Amino acid sequence: MGRGSTRARIKEMALELFTKQGYEGTSLREIAEHLGVTKAAVYCHFKTKEGILAELLQERTQPIEDVIAWAEAQPLRPDVQQEALRRYEGALAHAAPIFTILRENQGDLRDLAVGASFRALLTRTLALFRPPGADLVDQVRAVTALIAVHTAAGALSDADATVDEKRAAALTVGLELLASAHRTGLPARQCRSTEPFGSPGT
């Protein structure tokens, strides 16, 4: 195995184990044992399991970072926010496994740099969808639109529909919520908000 392929296998196995038994419940030694290599072989690529998680976060959320960068460069108008939600939903599938790990291990990751990076990403994302000048009810509608595309497919695991159908339904509801959040007709800001609001699903 080449160096590049070994590094990729380490990340794949770490993602699997973090998902199954949690971040705190997984050690570098276990990752090595599941791969059939020595701990020293894993250590050659990653000094800590936080380093593995940080690289997974960066790679898995890059499509979302691209959506955020696009949206932040636009005027914060309702049509831009609608398009941003469509693009965000499309990028979410790649990031969903790492989002699940980070959400379910918040307590263990709260004081780590990777946890801070995750919170910063969520804050930037939420800032894209809060209607400028909106009252609290409309802010909740906008945030719920984001939560819908994050959680609906998983929450409807027993529904008689394909994953793609569930995702499409969640996006439809999200877009409707986002549109209703602009019902006051207030003029759109020309610069984005950077105020934190919280995180979806927490």
mmCIF file of the C-alpha atoms, coordinates in Angstrom:
data_MODEL
# 
_entry.id   MODEL 
# 
loop_
_atom_site.group_PDB 
_atom_site.id 
_atom_site.type_symbol 
_atom_site.label_atom_id 
_atom_site.label_alt_id 
_atom_site.label_comp_id 
_atom_site.label_asym_id 
_atom_site.label_entity_id 
_atom_site.label_seq_id 
_atom_site.pdbx_PDB_ins_code 
_atom_site.Cartn_x 
_atom_site.Cartn_y 
_atom_site.Cartn_z 
_atom_site.occupancy 
_atom_site.B_iso_or_equiv 
_atom_site.pdbx_formal_charge 
_atom_site.auth_seq_id 
_atom_site.auth_comp_id 
_atom_site.auth_asym_id 
_atom_site.auth_atom_id 
_atom_site.pdbx_PDB_model_num 
ATOM 1   C CA . MET A 1 1   ? 0.000   0.000  0.000  1.00 0.00 ? 1   MET A CA 1 
ATOM 2   C CA . GLY A 1 2   ? 1.284   3.448  -0.886 1.00 0.00 ? 2   GLY A CA 1 
ATOM 3   C CA . ARG A 1 3   ? 1.423   6.276  1.600  1.00 0.00 ? 3   ARG A CA 1 
ATOM 4   C CA . GLY A 1 4   ? -1.598  7.999  0.094  1.00 0.00 ? 4   GLY A CA 1 
ATOM 5   C CA . SER A 1 5   ? -3.771  4.887  0.119  1.00 0.00 ? 5   SER A CA 1 
ATOM 6   C CA . THR A 1 6   ? -2.792  4.063  3.717  1.00 0.00 ? 6   THR A CA 1 
ATOM 7   C CA . ARG A 1 7   ? -3.786  7.549  4.865  1.00 0.00 ? 7   ARG A CA 1 
ATOM 8   C CA . ALA A 1 8   ? -7.126  7.207  3.080  1.00 0.00 ? 8   ALA A CA 1 
ATOM 9   C CA . ARG A 1 9   ? -7.757  3.795  4.693  1.00 0.00 ? 9   ARG A CA 1 
ATOM 10  C CA . ILE A 1 10  ? -6.998  5.208  8.131  1.00 0.00 ? 10  ILE A CA 1 
ATOM 11  C CA . LYS A 1 11  ? -9.563  7.968  7.634  1.00 0.00 ? 11  LYS A CA 1 
ATOM 12  C CA . GLU A 1 12  ? -12.193 5.563  6.303  1.00 0.00 ? 12  GLU A CA 1 
ATOM 13  C CA . MET A 1 13  ? -11.743 3.224  9.260  1.00 0.00 ? 13  MET A CA 1 
ATOM 14  C CA . ALA A 1 14  ? -11.735 6.090  11.752 1.00 0.00 ? 14  ALA A CA 1 
ATOM 15  C CA . LEU A 1 15  ? -14.977 7.413  10.244 1.00 0.00 ? 15  LEU A CA 1 
ATOM 16  C CA . GLU A 1 16  ? -16.554 3.980  10.618 1.00 0.00 ? 16  GLU A CA 1 
ATOM 17  C CA . LEU A 1 17  ? -15.406 3.494  14.215 1.00 0.00 ? 17  LEU A CA 1 
ATOM 18  C CA . PHE A 1 18  ? -16.236 7.052  15.316 1.00 0.00 ? 18  PHE A CA 1 
ATOM 19  C CA . THR A 1 19  ? -19.747 6.453  13.962 1.00 0.00 ? 19  THR A CA 1 
ATOM 20  C CA . LYS A 1 20  ? -20.196 3.050  15.620 1.00 0.00 ? 20  LYS A CA 1 
ATOM 21  C CA . GLN A 1 21  ? -18.606 3.580  19.027 1.00 0.00 ? 21  GLN A CA 1 
ATOM 22  C CA . GLY A 1 22  ? -18.099 7.301  19.414 1.00 0.00 ? 22  GLY A CA 1 
ATOM 23  C CA . TYR A 1 23  ? -15.041 9.535  19.312 1.00 0.00 ? 23  TYR A CA 1 
ATOM 24  C CA . GLU A 1 24  ? -13.998 8.986  22.919 1.00 0.00 ? 24  GLU A CA 1 
ATOM 25  C CA . GLY A 1 25  ? -14.594 5.239  22.615 1.00 0.00 ? 25  GLY A CA 1 
ATOM 26  C CA . THR A 1 26  ? -12.169 4.874  19.713 1.00 0.00 ? 26  THR A CA 1 
ATOM 27  C CA . SER A 1 27  ? -8.379  4.787  20.024 1.00 0.00 ? 27  SER A CA 1 
ATOM 28  C CA . LEU A 1 28  ? -5.565  4.931  17.499 1.00 0.00 ? 28  LEU A CA 1 
ATOM 29  C CA . ARG A 1 29  ? -4.695  1.386  18.528 1.00 0.00 ? 29  ARG A CA 1 
ATOM 30  C CA . GLU A 1 30  ? -8.189  0.164  17.621 1.00 0.00 ? 30  GLU A CA 1 
ATOM 31  C CA . ILE A 1 31  ? -8.010  1.899  14.257 1.00 0.00 ? 31  ILE A CA 1 
ATOM 32  C CA . ALA A 1 32  ? -4.686  0.178  13.610 1.00 0.00 ? 32  ALA A CA 1 
ATOM 33  C CA . GLU A 1 33  ? -5.990  -3.231 14.699 1.00 0.00 ? 33  GLU A CA 1 
ATOM 34  C CA . HIS A 1 34  ? -9.022  -2.993 12.414 1.00 0.00 ? 34  HIS A CA 1 
ATOM 35  C CA . LEU A 1 35  ? -6.726  -2.122 9.523  1.00 0.00 ? 35  LEU A CA 1 
ATOM 36  C CA . GLY A 1 36  ? -4.294  -4.915 10.348 1.00 0.00 ? 36  GLY A CA 1 
ATOM 37  C CA . VAL A 1 37  ? -1.345  -2.545 10.808 1.00 0.00 ? 37  VAL A CA 1 
ATOM 38  C CA . THR A 1 38  ? 0.719   -1.399 13.768 1.00 0.00 ? 38  THR A CA 1 
ATOM 39  C CA . LYS A 1 39  ? -0.126  1.661  15.820 1.00 0.00 ? 39  LYS A CA 1 
ATOM 40  C CA . ALA A 1 40  ? 3.208   3.079  14.660 1.00 0.00 ? 40  ALA A CA 1 
ATOM 41  C CA . ALA A 1 41  ? 1.967   2.860  11.051 1.00 0.00 ? 41  ALA A CA 1 
ATOM 42  C CA . VAL A 1 42  ? -1.076  4.961  11.936 1.00 0.00 ? 42  VAL A CA 1 
ATOM 43  C CA . TYR A 1 43  ? 1.073   7.333  13.993 1.00 0.00 ? 43  TYR A CA 1 
ATOM 44  C CA . CYS A 1 44  ? 3.247   7.907  10.944 1.00 0.00 ? 44  CYS A CA 1 
ATOM 45  C CA . HIS A 1 45  ? 0.270   9.625  9.293  1.00 0.00 ? 45  HIS A CA 1 
ATOM 46  C CA . PHE A 1 46  ? -1.650  11.052 12.264 1.00 0.00 ? 46  PHE A CA 1 
ATOM 47  C CA . LYS A 1 47  ? -0.265  11.905 15.695 1.00 0.00 ? 47  LYS A CA 1 
ATOM 48  C CA . THR A 1 48  ? -3.719  12.061 17.294 1.00 0.00 ? 48  THR A CA 1 
ATOM 49  C CA . LYS A 1 49  ? -7.232  10.920 16.526 1.00 0.00 ? 49  LYS A CA 1 
ATOM 50  C CA . GLU A 1 50  ? -8.270  14.590 16.625 1.00 0.00 ? 50  GLU A CA 1 
ATOM 51  C CA . GLY A 1 51  ? -5.953  15.074 13.654 1.00 0.00 ? 51  GLY A CA 1 
ATOM 52  C CA . ILE A 1 52  ? -7.868  12.382 11.771 1.00 0.00 ? 52  ILE A CA 1 
ATOM 53  C CA . LEU A 1 53  ? -11.215 13.949 12.660 1.00 0.00 ? 53  LEU A CA 1 
ATOM 54  C CA . ALA A 1 54  ? -10.011 17.422 11.682 1.00 0.00 ? 54  ALA A CA 1 
ATOM 55  C CA . GLU A 1 55  ? -8.916  16.197 8.258  1.00 0.00 ? 55  GLU A CA 1 
ATOM 56  C CA . LEU A 1 56  ? -12.202 14.353 7.780  1.00 0.00 ? 56  LEU A CA 1 
ATOM 57  C CA . LEU A 1 57  ? -14.098 17.519 8.687  1.00 0.00 ? 57  LEU A CA 1 
ATOM 58  C CA . GLN A 1 58  ? -12.117 19.607 6.230  1.00 0.00 ? 58  GLN A CA 1 
ATOM 59  C CA . GLU A 1 59  ? -12.542 17.144 3.381  1.00 0.00 ? 59  GLU A CA 1 
ATOM 60  C CA . ARG A 1 60  ? -16.178 16.274 4.001  1.00 0.00 ? 60  ARG A CA 1 
ATOM 61  C CA . THR A 1 61  ? -17.342 19.870 4.397  1.00 0.00 ? 61  THR A CA 1 
ATOM 62  C CA . GLN A 1 62  ? -15.435 21.372 1.475  1.00 0.00 ? 62  GLN A CA 1 
ATOM 63  C CA . PRO A 1 63  ? -18.522 21.321 -0.794 1.00 0.00 ? 63  PRO A CA 1 
ATOM 64  C CA . ILE A 1 64  ? -20.429 23.176 1.934  1.00 0.00 ? 64  ILE A CA 1 
ATOM 65  C CA . GLU A 1 65  ? -17.581 25.673 2.310  1.00 0.00 ? 65  GLU A CA 1 
ATOM 66  C CA . ASP A 1 66  ? -17.862 26.292 -1.434 1.00 0.00 ? 66  ASP A CA 1 
ATOM 67  C CA . VAL A 1 67  ? -21.607 26.977 -1.105 1.00 0.00 ? 67  VAL A CA 1 
ATOM 68  C CA . ILE A 1 68  ? -21.021 29.341 1.807  1.00 0.00 ? 68  ILE A CA 1 
ATOM 69  C CA . ALA A 1 69  ? -18.274 31.203 -0.050 1.00 0.00 ? 69  ALA A CA 1 
ATOM 70  C CA . TRP A 1 70  ? -20.567 31.616 -3.065 1.00 0.00 ? 70  TRP A CA 1 
ATOM 71  C CA . ALA A 1 71  ? -23.479 32.855 -0.952 1.00 0.00 ? 71  ALA A CA 1 
ATOM 72  C CA . GLU A 1 72  ? -21.362 35.218 1.153  1.00 0.00 ? 72  GLU A CA 1 
ATOM 73  C CA . ALA A 1 73  ? -20.231 36.939 -2.046 1.00 0.00 ? 73  ALA A CA 1 
ATOM 74  C CA . GLN A 1 74  ? -23.860 37.675 -3.062 1.00 0.00 ? 74  GLN A CA 1 
ATOM 75  C CA . PRO A 1 75  ? -26.315 40.288 -1.797 1.00 0.00 ? 75  PRO A CA 1 
ATOM 76  C CA . LEU A 1 76  ? -28.357 38.657 0.973  1.00 0.00 ? 76  LEU A CA 1 
ATOM 77  C CA . ARG A 1 77  ? -31.632 38.510 -0.965 1.00 0.00 ? 77  ARG A CA 1 
ATOM 78  C CA . PRO A 1 78  ? -34.449 35.922 -0.717 1.00 0.00 ? 78  PRO A CA 1 
ATOM 79  C CA . ASP A 1 79  ? -33.638 34.448 -4.147 1.00 0.00 ? 79  ASP A CA 1 
ATOM 80  C CA . VAL A 1 80  ? -29.973 34.059 -3.200 1.00 0.00 ? 80  VAL A CA 1 
ATOM 81  C CA . GLN A 1 81  ? -30.940 32.351 0.045  1.00 0.00 ? 81  GLN A CA 1 
ATOM 82  C CA . GLN A 1 82  ? -33.255 29.969 -1.814 1.00 0.00 ? 82  GLN A CA 1 
ATOM 83  C CA . GLU A 1 83  ? -30.502 29.044 -4.265 1.00 0.00 ? 83  GLU A CA 1 
ATOM 84  C CA . ALA A 1 84  ? -28.025 28.696 -1.382 1.00 0.00 ? 84  ALA A CA 1 
ATOM 85  C CA . LEU A 1 85  ? -30.374 26.235 0.342  1.00 0.00 ? 85  LEU A CA 1 
ATOM 86  C CA . ARG A 1 86  ? -30.645 24.173 -2.855 1.00 0.00 ? 86  ARG A CA 1 
ATOM 87  C CA . ARG A 1 87  ? -26.867 24.084 -3.216 1.00 0.00 ? 87  ARG A CA 1 
ATOM 88  C CA . TYR A 1 88  ? -26.403 23.391 0.485  1.00 0.00 ? 88  TYR A CA 1 
ATOM 89  C CA . GLU A 1 89  ? -28.771 20.427 0.365  1.00 0.00 ? 89  GLU A CA 1 
ATOM 90  C CA . GLY A 1 90  ? -26.869 19.029 -2.592 1.00 0.00 ? 90  GLY A CA 1 
ATOM 91  C CA . ALA A 1 91  ? -23.564 19.324 -0.736 1.00 0.00 ? 91  ALA A CA 1 
ATOM 92  C CA . LEU A 1 92  ? -24.899 17.919 2.513  1.00 0.00 ? 92  LEU A CA 1 
ATOM 93  C CA . ALA A 1 93  ? -24.801 14.215 1.625  1.00 0.00 ? 93  ALA A CA 1 
ATOM 94  C CA . HIS A 1 94  ? -20.991 14.191 1.543  1.00 0.00 ? 94  HIS A CA 1 
ATOM 95  C CA . ALA A 1 95  ? -20.779 15.931 4.927  1.00 0.00 ? 95  ALA A CA 1 
ATOM 96  C CA . ALA A 1 96  ? -23.609 14.080 6.680  1.00 0.00 ? 96  ALA A CA 1 
ATOM 97  C CA . PRO A 1 97  ? -21.471 11.293 8.253  1.00 0.00 ? 97  PRO A CA 1 
ATOM 98  C CA . ILE A 1 98  ? -19.016 13.712 9.828  1.00 0.00 ? 98  ILE A CA 1 
ATOM 99  C CA . PHE A 1 99  ? -21.854 16.013 10.949 1.00 0.00 ? 99  PHE A CA 1 
ATOM 100 C CA . THR A 1 100 ? -23.437 13.063 12.746 1.00 0.00 ? 100 THR A CA 1 
ATOM 101 C CA . ILE A 1 101 ? -20.188 12.247 14.544 1.00 0.00 ? 101 ILE A CA 1 
ATOM 102 C CA . LEU A 1 102 ? -19.623 15.852 15.601 1.00 0.00 ? 102 LEU A CA 1 
ATOM 103 C CA . ARG A 1 103 ? -23.214 16.324 16.741 1.00 0.00 ? 103 ARG A CA 1 
ATOM 104 C CA . GLU A 1 104 ? -23.349 13.093 18.750 1.00 0.00 ? 104 GLU A CA 1 
ATOM 105 C CA . ASN A 1 105 ? -19.972 13.717 20.415 1.00 0.00 ? 105 ASN A CA 1 
ATOM 106 C CA . GLN A 1 106 ? -20.403 17.395 21.279 1.00 0.00 ? 106 GLN A CA 1 
ATOM 107 C CA . GLY A 1 107 ? -19.472 16.922 24.908 1.00 0.00 ? 107 GLY A CA 1 
ATOM 108 C CA . ASP A 1 108 ? -16.178 15.224 24.084 1.00 0.00 ? 108 ASP A CA 1 
ATOM 109 C CA . LEU A 1 109 ? -15.310 17.699 21.319 1.00 0.00 ? 109 LEU A CA 1 
ATOM 110 C CA . ARG A 1 110 ? -16.451 20.960 22.927 1.00 0.00 ? 110 ARG A CA 1 
ATOM 111 C CA . ASP A 1 111 ? -12.977 22.061 24.042 1.00 0.00 ? 111 ASP A CA 1 
ATOM 112 C CA . LEU A 1 112 ? -11.087 20.768 21.015 1.00 0.00 ? 112 LEU A CA 1 
ATOM 113 C CA . ALA A 1 113 ? -10.110 22.808 17.957 1.00 0.00 ? 113 ALA A CA 1 
ATOM 114 C CA . VAL A 1 114 ? -12.144 20.541 15.693 1.00 0.00 ? 114 VAL A CA 1 
ATOM 115 C CA . GLY A 1 115 ? -15.248 21.293 17.753 1.00 0.00 ? 115 GLY A CA 1 
ATOM 116 C CA . ALA A 1 116 ? -14.614 25.022 17.411 1.00 0.00 ? 116 ALA A CA 1 
ATOM 117 C CA . SER A 1 117 ? -14.195 24.619 13.643 1.00 0.00 ? 117 SER A CA 1 
ATOM 118 C CA . PHE A 1 118 ? -17.524 22.805 13.432 1.00 0.00 ? 118 PHE A CA 1 
ATOM 119 C CA . ARG A 1 119 ? -19.318 25.509 15.419 1.00 0.00 ? 119 ARG A CA 1 
ATOM 120 C CA . ALA A 1 120 ? -17.780 28.231 13.239 1.00 0.00 ? 120 ALA A CA 1 
ATOM 121 C CA . LEU A 1 121 ? -19.039 26.461 10.118 1.00 0.00 ? 121 LEU A CA 1 
ATOM 122 C CA . LEU A 1 122 ? -22.547 26.218 11.546 1.00 0.00 ? 122 LEU A CA 1 
ATOM 123 C CA . THR A 1 123 ? -22.514 29.889 12.539 1.00 0.00 ? 123 THR A CA 1 
ATOM 124 C CA . ARG A 1 124 ? -21.516 30.956 9.015  1.00 0.00 ? 124 ARG A CA 1 
ATOM 125 C CA . THR A 1 125 ? -24.193 28.695 7.534  1.00 0.00 ? 125 THR A CA 1 
ATOM 126 C CA . LEU A 1 126 ? -26.962 29.984 9.768  1.00 0.00 ? 126 LEU A CA 1 
ATOM 127 C CA . ALA A 1 127 ? -26.004 33.576 8.990  1.00 0.00 ? 127 ALA A CA 1 
ATOM 128 C CA . LEU A 1 128 ? -26.846 32.958 5.337  1.00 0.00 ? 128 LEU A CA 1 
ATOM 129 C CA . PHE A 1 129 ? -30.473 32.052 5.996  1.00 0.00 ? 129 PHE A CA 1 
ATOM 130 C CA . ARG A 1 130 ? -31.679 34.409 8.719  1.00 0.00 ? 130 ARG A CA 1 
ATOM 131 C CA . PRO A 1 131 ? -33.815 37.074 6.999  1.00 0.00 ? 131 PRO A CA 1 
ATOM 132 C CA . PRO A 1 132 ? -32.372 40.561 7.561  1.00 0.00 ? 132 PRO A CA 1 
ATOM 133 C CA . GLY A 1 133 ? -34.419 42.533 10.057 1.00 0.00 ? 133 GLY A CA 1 
ATOM 134 C CA . ALA A 1 134 ? -36.832 39.634 10.608 1.00 0.00 ? 134 ALA A CA 1 
ATOM 135 C CA . ASP A 1 135 ? -38.727 39.125 13.845 1.00 0.00 ? 135 ASP A CA 1 
ATOM 136 C CA . LEU A 1 136 ? -38.087 36.092 16.026 1.00 0.00 ? 136 LEU A CA 1 
ATOM 137 C CA . VAL A 1 137 ? -40.822 33.967 14.447 1.00 0.00 ? 137 VAL A CA 1 
ATOM 138 C CA . ASP A 1 138 ? -39.374 34.449 10.969 1.00 0.00 ? 138 ASP A CA 1 
ATOM 139 C CA . GLN A 1 139 ? -35.877 33.762 12.233 1.00 0.00 ? 139 GLN A CA 1 
ATOM 140 C CA . VAL A 1 140 ? -37.177 30.447 13.592 1.00 0.00 ? 140 VAL A CA 1 
ATOM 141 C CA . ARG A 1 141 ? -38.764 29.669 10.219 1.00 0.00 ? 141 ARG A CA 1 
ATOM 142 C CA . ALA A 1 142 ? -35.452 30.281 8.452  1.00 0.00 ? 142 ALA A CA 1 
ATOM 143 C CA . VAL A 1 143 ? -33.448 28.166 10.888 1.00 0.00 ? 143 VAL A CA 1 
ATOM 144 C CA . THR A 1 144 ? -36.068 25.399 10.708 1.00 0.00 ? 144 THR A CA 1 
ATOM 145 C CA . ALA A 1 145 ? -35.643 25.365 6.926  1.00 0.00 ? 145 ALA A CA 1 
ATOM 146 C CA . LEU A 1 146 ? -32.004 24.469 7.469  1.00 0.00 ? 146 LEU A CA 1 
ATOM 147 C CA . ILE A 1 147 ? -32.852 21.876 10.112 1.00 0.00 ? 147 ILE A CA 1 
ATOM 148 C CA . ALA A 1 148 ? -35.358 20.280 7.715  1.00 0.00 ? 148 ALA A CA 1 
ATOM 149 C CA . VAL A 1 149 ? -32.750 19.461 5.093  1.00 0.00 ? 149 VAL A CA 1 
ATOM 150 C CA . HIS A 1 150 ? -30.417 18.183 7.824  1.00 0.00 ? 150 HIS A CA 1 
ATOM 151 C CA . THR A 1 151 ? -32.763 15.842 9.638  1.00 0.00 ? 151 THR A CA 1 
ATOM 152 C CA . ALA A 1 152 ? -35.870 14.904 7.649  1.00 0.00 ? 152 ALA A CA 1 
ATOM 153 C CA . ALA A 1 153 ? -34.427 11.911 5.793  1.00 0.00 ? 153 ALA A CA 1 
ATOM 154 C CA . GLY A 1 154 ? -33.144 10.319 8.993  1.00 0.00 ? 154 GLY A CA 1 
ATOM 155 C CA . ALA A 1 155 ? -36.249 11.139 10.999 1.00 0.00 ? 155 ALA A CA 1 
ATOM 156 C CA . LEU A 1 156 ? -38.437 9.514  8.328  1.00 0.00 ? 156 LEU A CA 1 
ATOM 157 C CA . SER A 1 157 ? -36.491 6.255  8.248  1.00 0.00 ? 157 SER A CA 1 
ATOM 158 C CA . ASP A 1 158 ? -39.722 4.214  8.272  1.00 0.00 ? 158 ASP A CA 1 
ATOM 159 C CA . ALA A 1 159 ? -41.443 6.247  5.548  1.00 0.00 ? 159 ALA A CA 1 
ATOM 160 C CA . ASP A 1 160 ? -42.309 4.428  2.329  1.00 0.00 ? 160 ASP A CA 1 
ATOM 161 C CA . ALA A 1 161 ? -39.998 6.467  0.102  1.00 0.00 ? 161 ALA A CA 1 
ATOM 162 C CA . THR A 1 162 ? -36.473 6.387  -1.268 1.00 0.00 ? 162 THR A CA 1 
ATOM 163 C CA . VAL A 1 163 ? -33.695 8.464  0.260  1.00 0.00 ? 163 VAL A CA 1 
ATOM 164 C CA . ASP A 1 164 ? -33.793 10.769 -2.764 1.00 0.00 ? 164 ASP A CA 1 
ATOM 165 C CA . GLU A 1 165 ? -37.547 11.234 -2.385 1.00 0.00 ? 165 GLU A CA 1 
ATOM 166 C CA . LYS A 1 166 ? -37.127 12.088 1.307  1.00 0.00 ? 166 LYS A CA 1 
ATOM 167 C CA . ARG A 1 167 ? -34.374 14.575 0.490  1.00 0.00 ? 167 ARG A CA 1 
ATOM 168 C CA . ALA A 1 168 ? -36.524 16.179 -2.199 1.00 0.00 ? 168 ALA A CA 1 
ATOM 169 C CA . ALA A 1 169 ? -39.467 16.468 0.194  1.00 0.00 ? 169 ALA A CA 1 
ATOM 170 C CA . ALA A 1 170 ? -37.253 17.993 2.899  1.00 0.00 ? 170 ALA A CA 1 
ATOM 171 C CA . LEU A 1 171 ? -35.890 20.543 0.435  1.00 0.00 ? 171 LEU A CA 1 
ATOM 172 C CA . THR A 1 172 ? -39.412 21.452 -0.686 1.00 0.00 ? 172 THR A CA 1 
ATOM 173 C CA . VAL A 1 173 ? -40.451 22.114 2.915  1.00 0.00 ? 173 VAL A CA 1 
ATOM 174 C CA . GLY A 1 174 ? -37.217 23.998 3.594  1.00 0.00 ? 174 GLY A CA 1 
ATOM 175 C CA . LEU A 1 175 ? -37.747 26.286 0.611  1.00 0.00 ? 175 LEU A CA 1 
ATOM 176 C CA . GLU A 1 176 ? -41.351 26.923 1.660  1.00 0.00 ? 176 GLU A CA 1 
ATOM 177 C CA . LEU A 1 177 ? -40.245 27.845 5.186  1.00 0.00 ? 177 LEU A CA 1 
ATOM 178 C CA . LEU A 1 178 ? -37.525 30.094 3.846  1.00 0.00 ? 178 LEU A CA 1 
ATOM 179 C CA . ALA A 1 179 ? -39.992 31.854 1.543  1.00 0.00 ? 179 ALA A CA 1 
ATOM 180 C CA . SER A 1 180 ? -42.482 32.382 4.374  1.00 0.00 ? 180 SER A CA 1 
ATOM 181 C CA . ALA A 1 181 ? -39.711 33.835 6.537  1.00 0.00 ? 181 ALA A CA 1 
ATOM 182 C CA . HIS A 1 182 ? -39.575 36.785 4.122  1.00 0.00 ? 182 HIS A CA 1 
ATOM 183 C CA . ARG A 1 183 ? -43.284 37.544 4.281  1.00 0.00 ? 183 ARG A CA 1 
ATOM 184 C CA . THR A 1 184 ? -42.685 40.930 5.952  1.00 0.00 ? 184 THR A CA 1 
ATOM 185 C CA . GLY A 1 185 ? -41.092 42.218 2.731  1.00 0.00 ? 185 GLY A CA 1 
ATOM 186 C CA . LEU A 1 186 ? -38.285 44.025 4.514  1.00 0.00 ? 186 LEU A CA 1 
ATOM 187 C CA . PRO A 1 187 ? -35.457 45.236 2.252  1.00 0.00 ? 187 PRO A CA 1 
ATOM 188 C CA . ALA A 1 188 ? -32.544 42.833 2.024  1.00 0.00 ? 188 ALA A CA 1 
ATOM 189 C CA . ARG A 1 189 ? -29.246 43.716 3.598  1.00 0.00 ? 189 ARG A CA 1 
ATOM 190 C CA . GLN A 1 190 ? -26.347 44.140 1.244  1.00 0.00 ? 190 GLN A CA 1 
ATOM 191 C CA . CYS A 1 191 ? -23.915 42.525 3.650  1.00 0.00 ? 191 CYS A CA 1 
ATOM 192 C CA . ARG A 1 192 ? -24.197 39.275 5.531  1.00 0.00 ? 192 ARG A CA 1 
ATOM 193 C CA . SER A 1 193 ? -24.746 38.777 9.249  1.00 0.00 ? 193 SER A CA 1 
ATOM 194 C CA . THR A 1 194 ? -21.962 37.144 11.246 1.00 0.00 ? 194 THR A CA 1 
ATOM 195 C CA . GLU A 1 195 ? -23.859 36.879 14.508 1.00 0.00 ? 195 GLU A CA 1 
ATOM 196 C CA . PRO A 1 196 ? -24.040 33.352 15.937 1.00 0.00 ? 196 PRO A CA 1 
ATOM 197 C CA . PHE A 1 197 ? -27.501 31.912 16.478 1.00 0.00 ? 197 PHE A CA 1 
ATOM 198 C CA . GLY A 1 198 ? -26.878 28.327 17.554 1.00 0.00 ? 198 GLY A CA 1 
ATOM 199 C CA . SER A 1 199 ? -26.577 25.060 15.673 1.00 0.00 ? 199 SER A CA 1 
ATOM 200 C CA . PRO A 1 200 ? -29.163 22.953 13.826 1.00 0.00 ? 200 PRO A CA 1 
ATOM 201 C CA . GLY A 1 201 ? -30.258 19.813 15.505 1.00 0.00 ? 201 GLY A CA 1 
ATOM 202 C CA . THR A 1 202 ? -28.791 20.717 18.905 1.00 0.00 ? 202 THR A CA 1 
# 
